[in-house]
Amino acid sequence: MGKTMTTKNNLELKGRYRKQTLLAAGIVAATMAGVPQTVSASEEDWLTKDWEVSGYIREYLSWNLENPTLIGPGPNIFDGEQRDDYRYDLSMARTVGKLNLFRDFGNARFKFTGRISRESPTDYLKDLQAVADEWAQTGGASGSSVNLRDDVYDDEEIRELWVQGDITDTTNLKVGRQQVVWGETDFFQLLDVVHGYDFRWRSFLEPENEELRKPLNLVNLVQRVDDLDGSLQLLYIPGRLNDGENRGNSYDVEGGRWANNPNKGITFASAPFAANVPYNYDHSEADMDDDSYGLRWNGLAGDWGYSVAWFHGPNPNPVANPNPATNPGRPDLQTNPYEYEGNPAAAGEFIYPYIDIFGVTANNYFAGPDLVFSTEIAYIPDAPYNVGIAGGAAGLGAGEACGFFPGFCGIAEKSLVRSMFRIDKQLDLQDFLGTSRPSFFTVQLFNNWITDFEREEQLVNLAGFGGETKEFSSIITAVLATNYANDQINPSLAVGSDLTYGGGFVIPAVEMAYGDHIRVRLEADIFWHETDQDRPLEGFNDTNLFGYFSGNDQLTARLTYQF
């Protein structure tokens, strides 16, 4: 990336941290002003003592177990060839440092968390960058090329910066940069929609999802209602105090190591010809400067714990808003409720339309079978889906296609019900596996139901892929976690299967603890699928979720020194 773009990024980064620092100073002053202090005049070091300091230094390493698809442009643009064999190559060498500072002042608490990430230029990463540069040079939008290390992987971030205090005996206020977790599951998002996730450097595989969740500057008020055995939580997220890129989920559309197969090396913002699709955070129906709000009642009803919630904010996943000027054909499907507001020469824009999500959760322990049952149900009355199964590069006749990619006929809003049912149980496997204590087992079933489904609308699961959305779909996952040598050696096995579209994953792993400070985790990430796409930007077929991960089998090692 040129010097001008780098300077621009640095100015944006400085502005972002300046904004967060000003916010932090304001909330500290406001909160502390209303909280009585008990500091003695003789305690001159009251600001510097009693701080809790923690954090880690972590190294990630991963190796390809398959040969990922990496095709650069050829003489006729789409006639490129596979670049080398990357099987067993080092695909990631990532160093991360995290620092936590916490202080309890009595009636107020303060926390700061900062994280710095740096990637080493592996040979595989260098080839990804080279191919991305080649595709950008075939006619991508000016200034839209991406430097994977500088723009995607390397990062300096304030993860937490908040003040929390009790306004009354039953009212608690927490203001600043933080994470708010809703719902009963931490695997697929149902009600956990307050924050987006950054899946670009590690996809969905990181065990601690707080490392992937994007923190936000927000106001978090909890009012306890003791007479009703519950509490009411109110959230307010000021849009102008949060960057647009920190809203919604971020997927690898920059052509990096977790780009959907076969798009490694393809940067959507700088795709060839008019096929580029950049993000638009200022769309009138998806303006990230707009505020978000949420309400959640959390309570007890007999032995059941339950919650009822509503959230108004950006759709968790982006949808492609196609440009009708560059996507002719199929006017019968082009019923887009969103006007196109992007680059007139582009194929479209990625947007996060604002939606409302209503949900309930419940959980209970059953002594007879000795298990915990939990469920989560979310209703989205206007969930956005991309429309159009076939893409123009698939060799179809006039009138059959919708432009450059599947899904580029437009966007349809559908009524969506999402549900999760889970069982957690301790299994006594000492006699069978020789574990040092009972093992933890969990199984989860996820379901989607489009209540006003119409097949002729040709909904797709992901723009750019031809997998057709079905009225009902389900995924099942299970995890078995065991412990040996008094929790010093902890193997686990995670499996999942797409019951509707086919494919799945299996992740065997082991985490080893050495004393209080050193943790080592080894895992293999294995995927399988029914259909995958062989060529970038052409040959579209019915590829779905696990087809996106084709070629991404890998071995990962994570070394952590925690303090």
Coordinates of C-alpha atoms in Angstrom, one line a residue:
M1 CA 0.0 0.0 0.0
G2 CA 1.3 3.4 -0.9
K3 CA 2.5 6.1 1.5
T4 CA -0.6 8.1 1.1
M5 CA -2.9 5.3 2.1
T6 CA -0.6 4.3 5.0
T7 CA -0.7 7.9 6.3
K8 CA -4.4 7.9 6.1
N9 CA -4.7 4.7 8.1
N10 CA -2.4 6.1 10.7
L11 CA -4.5 9.3 11.0
E12 CA -7.6 7.2 11.3
L13 CA -6.0 5.0 14.0
K14 CA -4.8 8.1 16.0
G15 CA -8.3 9.6 15.7
R16 CA -9.9 6.4 16.9
Y17 CA -7.7 6.2 20.0
R18 CA -8.1 9.9 20.7
K19 CA -11.9 9.3 20.7
Q20 CA -11.6 6.4 23.1
T21 CA -9.3 8.3 25.4
L22 CA -11.6 11.3 25.6
L23 CA -14.5 9.0 26.3
A24 CA -12.6 7.2 29.0
A25 CA -11.6 10.5 30.7
G26 CA -15.2 11.7 30.6
I27 CA -16.7 8.5 32.1
V28 CA -14.0 8.3 34.8
A29 CA -14.8 11.9 35.8
A30 CA -18.5 11.5 35.6
T31 CA -18.6 8.3 37.5
M32 CA -16.2 9.2 40.2
A33 CA -17.9 12.5 40.8
G34 CA -21.1 10.8 41.9
V35 CA -19.3 8.1 44.1
P36 CA -18.3 9.0 47.6
Q37 CA -14.7 8.2 48.3
T38 CA -13.0 7.1 51.5
V39 CA -9.4 8.0 50.7
S40 CA -7.4 9.4 53.6
A41 CA -5.3 12.5 52.9
S42 CA -2.3 10.6 54.2
E43 CA -2.6 8.0 51.4
E44 CA -0.7 9.9 48.8
D45 CA -0.2 6.8 46.7
W46 CA -3.9 5.8 46.6
L47 CA -3.9 6.2 42.8
T48 CA -1.0 3.8 42.2
K49 CA -1.4 1.0 44.7
D50 CA -3.7 -2.0 44.8
W51 CA -3.9 -2.4 41.0
E52 CA -4.4 -5.9 39.7
V53 CA -2.2 -6.6 36.7
S54 CA -2.6 -9.6 34.4
G55 CA -2.3 -10.6 30.8
Y56 CA -0.4 -12.9 28.5
I57 CA 2.2 -13.2 25.7
R58 CA 1.0 -15.7 23.1
E59 CA 2.4 -17.2 19.9
Y60 CA 0.2 -18.9 17.3
L61 CA 1.6 -21.2 14.7
S62 CA -0.4 -23.1 12.0
W63 CA 0.5 -25.4 9.2
N64 CA -1.6 -26.3 6.1
L65 CA -2.7 -30.0 6.1
E66 CA -4.2 -29.5 2.6
N67 CA -3.2 -27.5 -0.5
P68 CA -5.4 -24.4 -0.4
T69 CA -6.7 -23.1 -3.7
L70 CA -4.6 -20.0 -4.7
I71 CA -5.1 -18.9 -8.3
G72 CA -3.9 -15.7 -9.8
P73 CA -5.1 -14.0 -12.9
G74 CA -4.1 -15.5 -16.3
P75 CA -3.7 -14.2 -19.8
N76 CA -7.6 -14.1 -20.1
I77 CA -8.0 -13.0 -16.4
F78 CA -9.9 -16.2 -15.3
D79 CA -7.4 -18.6 -16.9
G80 CA -4.8 -18.5 -14.1
E81 CA -3.2 -21.6 -12.6
Q82 CA -2.8 -22.9 -9.1
R83 CA 0.3 -21.4 -7.4
D84 CA 2.6 -24.1 -6.0
D85 CA 1.7 -26.8 -3.4
Y86 CA 1.2 -25.2 0.0
R87 CA 0.5 -28.5 1.9
Y88 CA 2.5 -28.6 5.2
D89 CA 3.6 -24.9 4.8
L90 CA 3.6 -22.6 7.8
S91 CA 0.4 -20.6 7.2
M92 CA 0.4 -18.4 10.4
A93 CA 3.0 -17.1 12.8
R94 CA 1.2 -14.6 15.0
T95 CA 2.5 -13.0 18.2
V96 CA -0.1 -11.4 20.6
G97 CA 0.4 -9.5 23.8
K98 CA -2.4 -8.6 26.2
L99 CA -2.4 -6.4 29.3
N100 CA -5.2 -6.0 31.9
L101 CA -5.2 -3.4 34.6
F102 CA -8.0 -3.5 37.2
R103 CA -8.7 -1.4 40.3
D104 CA -11.5 -1.6 42.8
F105 CA -12.0 1.8 44.4
G106 CA -14.8 0.6 46.7
N107 CA -17.9 2.0 45.2
A108 CA -16.4 2.1 41.7
R109 CA -14.3 -0.2 39.6
F110 CA -12.1 0.5 36.6
K111 CA -10.6 -1.7 34.0
F112 CA -8.3 -1.3 31.0
T113 CA -7.3 -4.0 28.6
G114 CA -5.0 -3.5 25.6
R115 CA -4.0 -6.0 23.0
I116 CA -1.2 -5.9 20.3
S117 CA -1.0 -8.4 17.5
R118 CA 1.8 -8.9 15.0
E119 CA 2.2 -11.3 12.1
S120 CA 5.4 -12.6 10.7
P121 CA 5.6 -12.8 6.9
T122 CA 5.5 -16.5 6.2
D123 CA 6.2 -17.6 2.6
Y124 CA 2.5 -18.6 2.3
L125 CA 1.4 -15.1 3.5
K126 CA 3.8 -13.5 1.0
D127 CA 2.2 -15.6 -1.9
L128 CA -1.3 -14.6 -0.7
Q129 CA -0.2 -10.9 -0.9
A130 CA 1.4 -11.3 -4.3
V131 CA -1.7 -12.9 -5.8
A132 CA -3.9 -10.2 -4.2
D133 CA -1.7 -7.5 -5.7
E134 CA -1.9 -9.2 -9.2
W135 CA -5.7 -9.3 -9.1
A136 CA -5.9 -5.7 -8.0
Q137 CA -3.8 -4.7 -11.0
T138 CA -6.2 -6.3 -13.4
G139 CA -8.7 -3.4 -13.1
G140 CA -9.6 -3.0 -9.4
A141 CA -10.8 0.3 -8.1
S142 CA -8.1 2.8 -7.6
G143 CA -6.6 2.8 -4.0
S144 CA -8.6 -0.3 -3.0
S145 CA -5.7 -2.8 -2.7
V146 CA -5.1 -4.4 0.6
N147 CA -1.9 -5.0 2.6
L148 CA -2.8 -8.1 4.5
R149 CA -0.4 -7.6 7.3
D150 CA -1.0 -3.9 7.8
D151 CA -4.7 -3.7 7.1
V152 CA -6.0 -7.1 8.4
Y153 CA -3.7 -8.9 10.7
D154 CA -1.5 -6.5 12.6
D155 CA -3.5 -4.7 15.2
E156 CA -3.3 -2.4 18.3
E157 CA -6.5 -2.2 20.2
I158 CA -8.1 -1.0 23.4
R159 CA -10.2 -4.1 24.3
E160 CA -11.7 -2.7 27.5
L161 CA -11.8 0.7 29.1
W162 CA -14.7 1.1 31.5
V163 CA -15.8 2.4 34.9
Q164 CA -18.5 0.6 36.8
G165 CA -20.3 1.7 40.0
D166 CA -23.4 1.3 42.1
I167 CA -25.7 4.3 41.7
T168 CA -28.2 2.9 44.3
D169 CA -28.4 -0.4 46.2
T170 CA -30.1 -2.0 43.3
T171 CA -28.8 0.0 40.3
N172 CA -25.5 -0.6 38.6
L173 CA -23.9 1.4 35.8
K174 CA -21.0 0.4 33.6
V175 CA -19.8 2.9 31.0
G176 CA -17.1 2.6 28.4
R177 CA -15.5 0.1 26.1
Q178 CA -16.7 -3.3 27.0
Q179 CA -18.3 -6.6 25.9
V180 CA -21.9 -7.7 26.7
V181 CA -22.7 -11.3 26.2
W182 CA -26.3 -12.4 25.8
G183 CA -27.8 -15.8 25.2
E184 CA -27.0 -19.4 26.1
T185 CA -24.6 -20.4 23.4
D186 CA -21.2 -19.2 22.4
F187 CA -20.9 -21.1 19.1
F188 CA -23.4 -19.7 16.5
Q189 CA -24.9 -16.3 17.1
L190 CA -28.6 -16.3 18.1
L191 CA -29.0 -13.7 20.8
D192 CA -25.3 -12.9 21.2
V193 CA -25.8 -10.0 18.7
V194 CA -24.7 -7.0 20.7
H195 CA -21.2 -7.2 19.2
G196 CA -19.8 -8.5 16.0
Y197 CA -16.9 -10.9 15.6
D198 CA -13.6 -10.6 13.7
F199 CA -13.3 -14.0 11.9
R200 CA -10.5 -12.9 9.5
W201 CA -7.4 -14.1 11.2
R202 CA -8.8 -17.3 12.9
S203 CA -12.3 -17.8 11.6
F204 CA -14.6 -19.4 14.3
L205 CA -12.0 -21.7 15.8
E206 CA -10.6 -19.7 18.7
P207 CA -11.7 -21.4 22.0
E208 CA -12.2 -18.1 23.9
N209 CA -14.7 -16.1 21.8
E210 CA -14.0 -12.9 23.7
E211 CA -10.7 -12.8 21.7
L212 CA -12.8 -12.6 18.5
R213 CA -15.7 -10.4 19.7
K214 CA -15.4 -6.7 18.8
P215 CA -15.7 -4.5 21.9
L216 CA -17.9 -1.4 21.8
N217 CA -18.2 1.9 23.6
L218 CA -21.5 1.7 25.3
V219 CA -23.7 2.4 28.4
N220 CA -24.8 -0.6 30.3
L221 CA -27.3 -0.1 33.1
V222 CA -28.7 -3.0 35.2
Q223 CA -31.6 -2.5 37.6
R224 CA -32.2 -5.3 40.0
V225 CA -35.8 -6.1 41.0
D226 CA -35.6 -8.3 44.0
D227 CA -39.4 -8.7 44.4
L228 CA -39.6 -10.4 41.0
D229 CA -36.3 -12.4 41.3
G230 CA -34.9 -10.7 38.3
S231 CA -33.0 -7.7 36.8
L232 CA -33.6 -5.4 33.8
Q233 CA -30.6 -4.5 31.6
L234 CA -30.6 -1.5 29.4
L235 CA -28.0 -1.0 26.7
Y236 CA -27.2 2.1 24.7
I237 CA -24.6 2.1 21.9
P238 CA -23.8 5.5 20.5
G239 CA -23.0 5.0 16.8
R240 CA -20.8 8.0 16.5
L241 CA -18.5 6.8 19.3
N242 CA -17.8 3.5 17.5
D243 CA -16.1 2.9 14.2
G244 CA -18.2 1.3 11.5
E245 CA -15.7 -1.5 11.1
N246 CA -16.3 -2.5 14.7
R247 CA -20.0 -3.3 14.0
G248 CA -21.2 -6.6 12.7
N249 CA -19.1 -9.7 11.8
S250 CA -16.0 -9.3 9.7
Y251 CA -15.2 -12.1 7.3
D252 CA -12.1 -12.5 5.2
V253 CA -13.1 -10.7 2.0
E254 CA -9.5 -9.4 1.7
G255 CA -8.2 -12.7 0.2
G256 CA -6.3 -13.8 3.3
R257 CA -5.7 -17.3 4.7
W258 CA -9.4 -17.6 5.8
A259 CA -11.0 -16.3 2.6
N260 CA -13.8 -18.6 1.5
N261 CA -12.5 -21.2 -1.0
P262 CA -11.5 -20.5 -3.8
N263 CA -11.2 -16.7 -3.2
K264 CA -7.8 -16.7 -1.5
G265 CA -5.9 -13.8 -3.0
I266 CA -9.1 -12.1 -4.2
T267 CA -9.8 -8.8 -2.5
F268 CA -13.5 -8.0 -3.0
A269 CA -12.8 -4.3 -2.7
S270 CA -10.4 -4.5 -5.6
A271 CA -11.7 -7.3 -7.7
P272 CA -11.1 -7.1 -11.4
F273 CA -13.2 -5.0 -13.8
A274 CA -16.4 -3.7 -12.1
A275 CA -16.7 -6.7 -9.8
N276 CA -15.3 -4.9 -6.8
V277 CA -17.6 -4.9 -3.7
P278 CA -16.4 -2.5 -0.9
Y279 CA -18.0 -2.0 2.5
N280 CA -20.4 1.0 2.9
Y281 CA -20.8 2.0 6.5
D282 CA -22.8 5.1 5.6
H283 CA -25.8 3.6 3.8
S284 CA -29.0 5.4 4.8
E285 CA -30.6 2.0 6.0
A286 CA -27.3 0.7 7.4
D287 CA -25.5 3.8 8.8
M288 CA -23.1 2.8 11.5
D289 CA -23.4 6.3 12.9
D290 CA -26.9 5.4 14.0
D291 CA -27.4 4.4 17.6
S292 CA -28.3 0.9 18.8
Y293 CA -30.4 -0.1 21.9
G294 CA -31.2 -3.2 23.8
L295 CA -33.4 -4.4 26.7
R296 CA -33.1 -7.7 28.5
W297 CA -35.0 -9.1 31.5
N298 CA -33.2 -11.9 33.3
G299 CA -35.0 -13.8 36.0
L300 CA -36.0 -17.0 37.8
A301 CA -39.3 -18.9 37.6
G302 CA -39.2 -21.7 40.0
D303 CA -36.1 -23.8 39.1
W304 CA -35.9 -22.3 35.6
G305 CA -33.6 -19.4 34.7
Y306 CA -34.8 -17.4 31.8
S307 CA -34.4 -14.2 29.9
V308 CA -36.4 -12.1 27.5
A309 CA -34.5 -9.7 25.2
W310 CA -34.8 -7.2 22.4
F311 CA -32.0 -5.6 20.4
H312 CA -32.1 -3.0 17.6
G313 CA -28.8 -2.7 15.7
P314 CA -26.9 -3.9 12.6
N315 CA -27.5 -7.3 11.1
P316 CA -24.7 -9.6 12.4
N317 CA -23.6 -10.6 8.9
P318 CA -23.1 -8.2 5.9
V319 CA -25.2 -8.6 2.8
A320 CA -24.3 -7.6 -0.7
N321 CA -26.3 -4.7 -2.0
P322 CA -25.9 -5.0 -5.8
N323 CA -25.6 -2.1 -8.2
P324 CA -28.5 -2.4 -10.7
A325 CA -26.4 -0.6 -13.3
T326 CA -23.8 -3.3 -13.4
N327 CA -26.1 -6.3 -12.6
P328 CA -28.8 -6.5 -15.3
G329 CA -31.2 -9.4 -15.8
R330 CA -33.9 -11.1 -13.8
P331 CA -36.1 -8.1 -13.0
D332 CA -38.6 -10.5 -11.5
L333 CA -36.2 -11.1 -8.6
Q334 CA -34.9 -7.6 -8.2
T335 CA -37.2 -6.4 -5.3
N336 CA -34.5 -4.9 -3.3
P337 CA -35.7 -2.8 -0.3
Y338 CA -32.4 -1.0 -0.1
E339 CA -31.3 1.7 -2.6
Y340 CA -27.8 1.3 -4.0
E341 CA -25.6 4.1 -2.6
G342 CA -22.1 2.9 -3.4
N343 CA -19.6 3.5 -6.2
P344 CA -21.5 3.8 -9.6
A345 CA -18.8 1.6 -11.2
A346 CA -18.8 -1.2 -8.6
A347 CA -20.8 -4.5 -8.7
G348 CA -22.2 -3.7 -5.3
E349 CA -21.5 -2.8 -1.7
F350 CA -21.5 -4.7 1.6
I351 CA -23.9 -3.3 4.1
Y352 CA -25.2 -4.2 7.6
P353 CA -28.9 -3.3 7.6
Y354 CA -30.4 -2.3 10.9
I355 CA -32.8 -5.0 12.2
D356 CA -34.8 -5.9 15.4
I357 CA -34.1 -9.2 17.2
F358 CA -36.5 -10.6 19.8
G359 CA -35.5 -13.6 21.9
V360 CA -36.0 -15.8 24.9
T361 CA -33.7 -18.2 26.7
A362 CA -34.3 -20.8 29.4
N363 CA -32.1 -23.3 31.4
N364 CA -32.6 -25.8 34.2
Y365 CA -30.8 -28.6 36.0
F366 CA -32.6 -32.0 36.1
A367 CA -31.3 -34.1 39.0
G368 CA -32.7 -37.4 37.7
P369 CA -30.5 -37.6 34.5
D370 CA -28.0 -35.2 36.1
L371 CA -27.9 -32.8 33.2
V372 CA -28.4 -29.2 32.4
F373 CA -30.9 -28.3 29.6
S374 CA -30.8 -24.9 28.0
T375 CA -32.5 -23.4 25.0
E376 CA -32.5 -20.1 23.1
I377 CA -34.9 -18.8 20.5
A378 CA -34.5 -15.6 18.4
Y379 CA -37.0 -14.0 16.0
I380 CA -35.9 -11.6 13.3
P381 CA -38.9 -10.2 11.4
D382 CA -36.9 -8.6 8.6
A383 CA -33.8 -10.7 8.2
P384 CA -31.9 -9.7 5.0
Y385 CA -31.0 -12.4 2.5
N386 CA -29.3 -12.1 -0.9
V387 CA -31.3 -13.2 -3.9
G388 CA -30.4 -15.0 -7.1
I389 CA -28.8 -18.5 -7.4
A390 CA -26.9 -18.2 -10.6
G391 CA -24.1 -15.7 -11.3
G392 CA -23.3 -14.1 -14.7
A393 CA -19.9 -15.8 -15.0
A394 CA -21.5 -19.2 -14.9
G395 CA -22.1 -19.3 -18.7
L396 CA -25.9 -18.9 -18.5
G397 CA -27.9 -17.3 -21.3
A398 CA -29.3 -13.8 -21.3
G399 CA -32.0 -13.2 -18.7
E400 CA -30.9 -16.1 -16.5
A401 CA -28.2 -14.4 -14.6
C402 CA -28.1 -11.4 -12.2
G403 CA -24.7 -10.0 -12.8
F404 CA -21.3 -11.0 -11.5
F405 CA -22.0 -13.3 -8.6
P406 CA -24.9 -15.4 -7.1
G407 CA -27.0 -13.3 -4.8
F408 CA -26.6 -10.2 -6.9
C409 CA -30.3 -9.9 -7.9
G410 CA -30.9 -8.0 -4.7
I411 CA -31.9 -8.4 -1.1
A412 CA -35.1 -9.9 0.3
E413 CA -36.3 -9.4 3.9
K414 CA -37.7 -12.6 5.5
S415 CA -39.1 -13.6 8.8
L416 CA -36.6 -15.8 10.5
V417 CA -36.8 -18.0 13.6
R418 CA -33.5 -19.3 15.0
S419 CA -33.4 -21.8 17.8
M420 CA -30.8 -23.7 19.9
F421 CA -31.3 -26.7 22.2
R422 CA -28.4 -27.9 24.4
I423 CA -27.7 -30.6 26.9
D424 CA -24.6 -30.4 29.2
K425 CA -23.6 -33.4 31.3
Q426 CA -20.7 -34.6 33.4
L427 CA -19.7 -38.1 32.3
D428 CA -17.9 -40.5 34.6
L429 CA -15.3 -41.9 32.3
Q430 CA -12.5 -42.6 34.8
D431 CA -12.8 -46.4 34.4
F432 CA -12.9 -46.2 30.6
L433 CA -10.5 -43.5 29.8
G434 CA -8.4 -43.2 33.0
T435 CA -9.3 -39.5 33.5
S436 CA -8.6 -37.8 36.8
R437 CA -12.2 -36.5 37.2
P438 CA -15.5 -36.6 35.4
S439 CA -15.5 -35.3 31.8
F440 CA -17.7 -32.6 30.4
F441 CA -20.0 -33.4 27.5
T442 CA -22.2 -31.0 25.6
V443 CA -24.4 -31.4 22.5
Q444 CA -26.1 -28.5 20.7
L445 CA -28.7 -28.4 17.9
F446 CA -29.1 -25.2 15.9
N447 CA -32.1 -24.6 13.6
N448 CA -33.2 -21.9 11.2
W449 CA -36.8 -21.6 10.0
I450 CA -37.8 -19.0 7.4
T451 CA -41.5 -18.7 8.2
D452 CA -42.5 -16.9 5.0
F453 CA -40.3 -18.9 2.7
E454 CA -40.9 -18.8 -1.1
R455 CA -38.6 -21.0 -3.2
E456 CA -39.0 -18.9 -6.3
E457 CA -37.3 -16.0 -4.5
Q458 CA -34.0 -17.9 -4.9
L459 CA -32.4 -16.9 -1.5
V460 CA -28.7 -17.8 -1.2
N461 CA -26.8 -18.6 2.0
L462 CA -23.9 -16.3 1.0
A463 CA -23.5 -13.8 -1.8
G464 CA -20.9 -15.0 -4.2
F465 CA -21.9 -18.7 -3.8
G466 CA -24.8 -20.5 -5.3
G467 CA -25.9 -22.6 -2.3
E468 CA -29.7 -22.2 -2.2
T469 CA -31.3 -21.4 1.2
K470 CA -33.9 -23.9 2.4
E471 CA -36.9 -23.2 4.5
F472 CA -35.6 -25.4 7.4
S473 CA -31.9 -26.0 8.1
S474 CA -30.0 -27.5 11.1
I475 CA -26.5 -28.0 12.4
I476 CA -25.5 -30.3 15.3
T477 CA -22.3 -29.9 17.3
A478 CA -20.9 -31.9 20.3
V479 CA -17.8 -31.4 22.5
L480 CA -16.2 -33.8 24.9
A481 CA -13.6 -32.3 27.3
T482 CA -11.5 -34.6 29.5
N483 CA -8.8 -34.1 32.1
Y484 CA -5.7 -36.0 33.1
A485 CA -2.8 -35.5 35.6
N486 CA -4.9 -33.2 37.9
D487 CA -5.9 -31.0 35.0
Q488 CA -2.4 -30.6 33.6
I489 CA -3.3 -32.5 30.4
N490 CA -6.7 -31.7 29.0
P491 CA -7.7 -33.4 25.7
S492 CA -10.9 -32.5 23.9
L493 CA -12.9 -33.4 20.8
A494 CA -15.3 -31.1 19.0
V495 CA -17.4 -32.3 16.1
G496 CA -20.2 -30.8 14.0
S497 CA -22.4 -31.7 11.1
D498 CA -24.6 -29.7 8.7
L499 CA -27.7 -31.8 8.7
T500 CA -29.2 -29.9 5.8
Y501 CA -26.5 -28.8 3.4
G502 CA -23.9 -31.5 4.2
G503 CA -20.4 -31.4 5.5
G504 CA -19.0 -30.8 8.9
F505 CA -15.9 -30.6 11.1
V506 CA -13.8 -32.5 13.6
I507 CA -11.4 -30.8 15.9
P508 CA -9.2 -32.9 18.2
A509 CA -7.2 -30.8 20.7
V510 CA -5.1 -31.0 23.8
E511 CA -4.2 -28.2 26.2
M512 CA -1.4 -28.7 28.6
A513 CA -0.7 -26.6 31.7
Y514 CA 2.8 -26.1 33.1
G515 CA 2.6 -24.4 36.5
D516 CA 0.8 -21.1 36.8
H517 CA 2.1 -19.4 33.8
I518 CA 2.6 -21.7 30.7
R519 CA -0.2 -23.1 28.6
V520 CA 0.3 -25.1 25.4
R521 CA -2.6 -25.9 23.0
L522 CA -2.3 -28.2 20.0
E523 CA -5.3 -28.9 17.7
A524 CA -6.1 -30.1 14.2
D525 CA -8.9 -28.5 12.3
I526 CA -10.5 -30.9 9.8
F527 CA -13.4 -30.0 7.5
W528 CA -15.4 -32.0 5.0
H529 CA -18.1 -30.9 2.5
E530 CA -20.4 -32.1 -0.2
T531 CA -19.7 -29.4 -2.8
D532 CA -17.0 -26.8 -3.2
Q533 CA -16.1 -24.2 -5.9
D534 CA -13.0 -24.8 -7.9
R535 CA -12.4 -21.5 -9.6
P536 CA -12.5 -17.9 -8.3
L537 CA -15.2 -15.6 -9.8
E538 CA -16.6 -18.4 -12.1
G539 CA -18.0 -21.9 -12.1
F540 CA -20.6 -21.2 -9.4
N541 CA -22.4 -24.1 -7.9
D542 CA -24.4 -25.1 -4.8
T543 CA -21.5 -24.6 -2.4
N544 CA -22.6 -24.0 1.2
L545 CA -21.1 -23.5 4.7
F546 CA -18.5 -26.2 4.9
G547 CA -17.6 -25.9 1.2
Y548 CA -16.3 -22.4 2.0
F549 CA -13.7 -24.1 4.2
S550 CA -12.5 -26.5 1.5
G551 CA -8.7 -26.7 1.6
N552 CA -8.4 -25.2 5.0
D553 CA -7.5 -28.3 7.1
Q554 CA -4.7 -27.3 9.4
L555 CA -2.6 -28.1 12.5
T556 CA -2.4 -25.3 15.0
A557 CA -0.1 -24.7 18.0
R558 CA -0.7 -22.0 20.6
L559 CA 1.9 -21.2 23.3
T560 CA 0.8 -18.8 26.1
Y561 CA 2.7 -17.3 29.0
Q562 CA 0.2 -15.8 31.3
F563 CA 0.9 -13.5 34.2

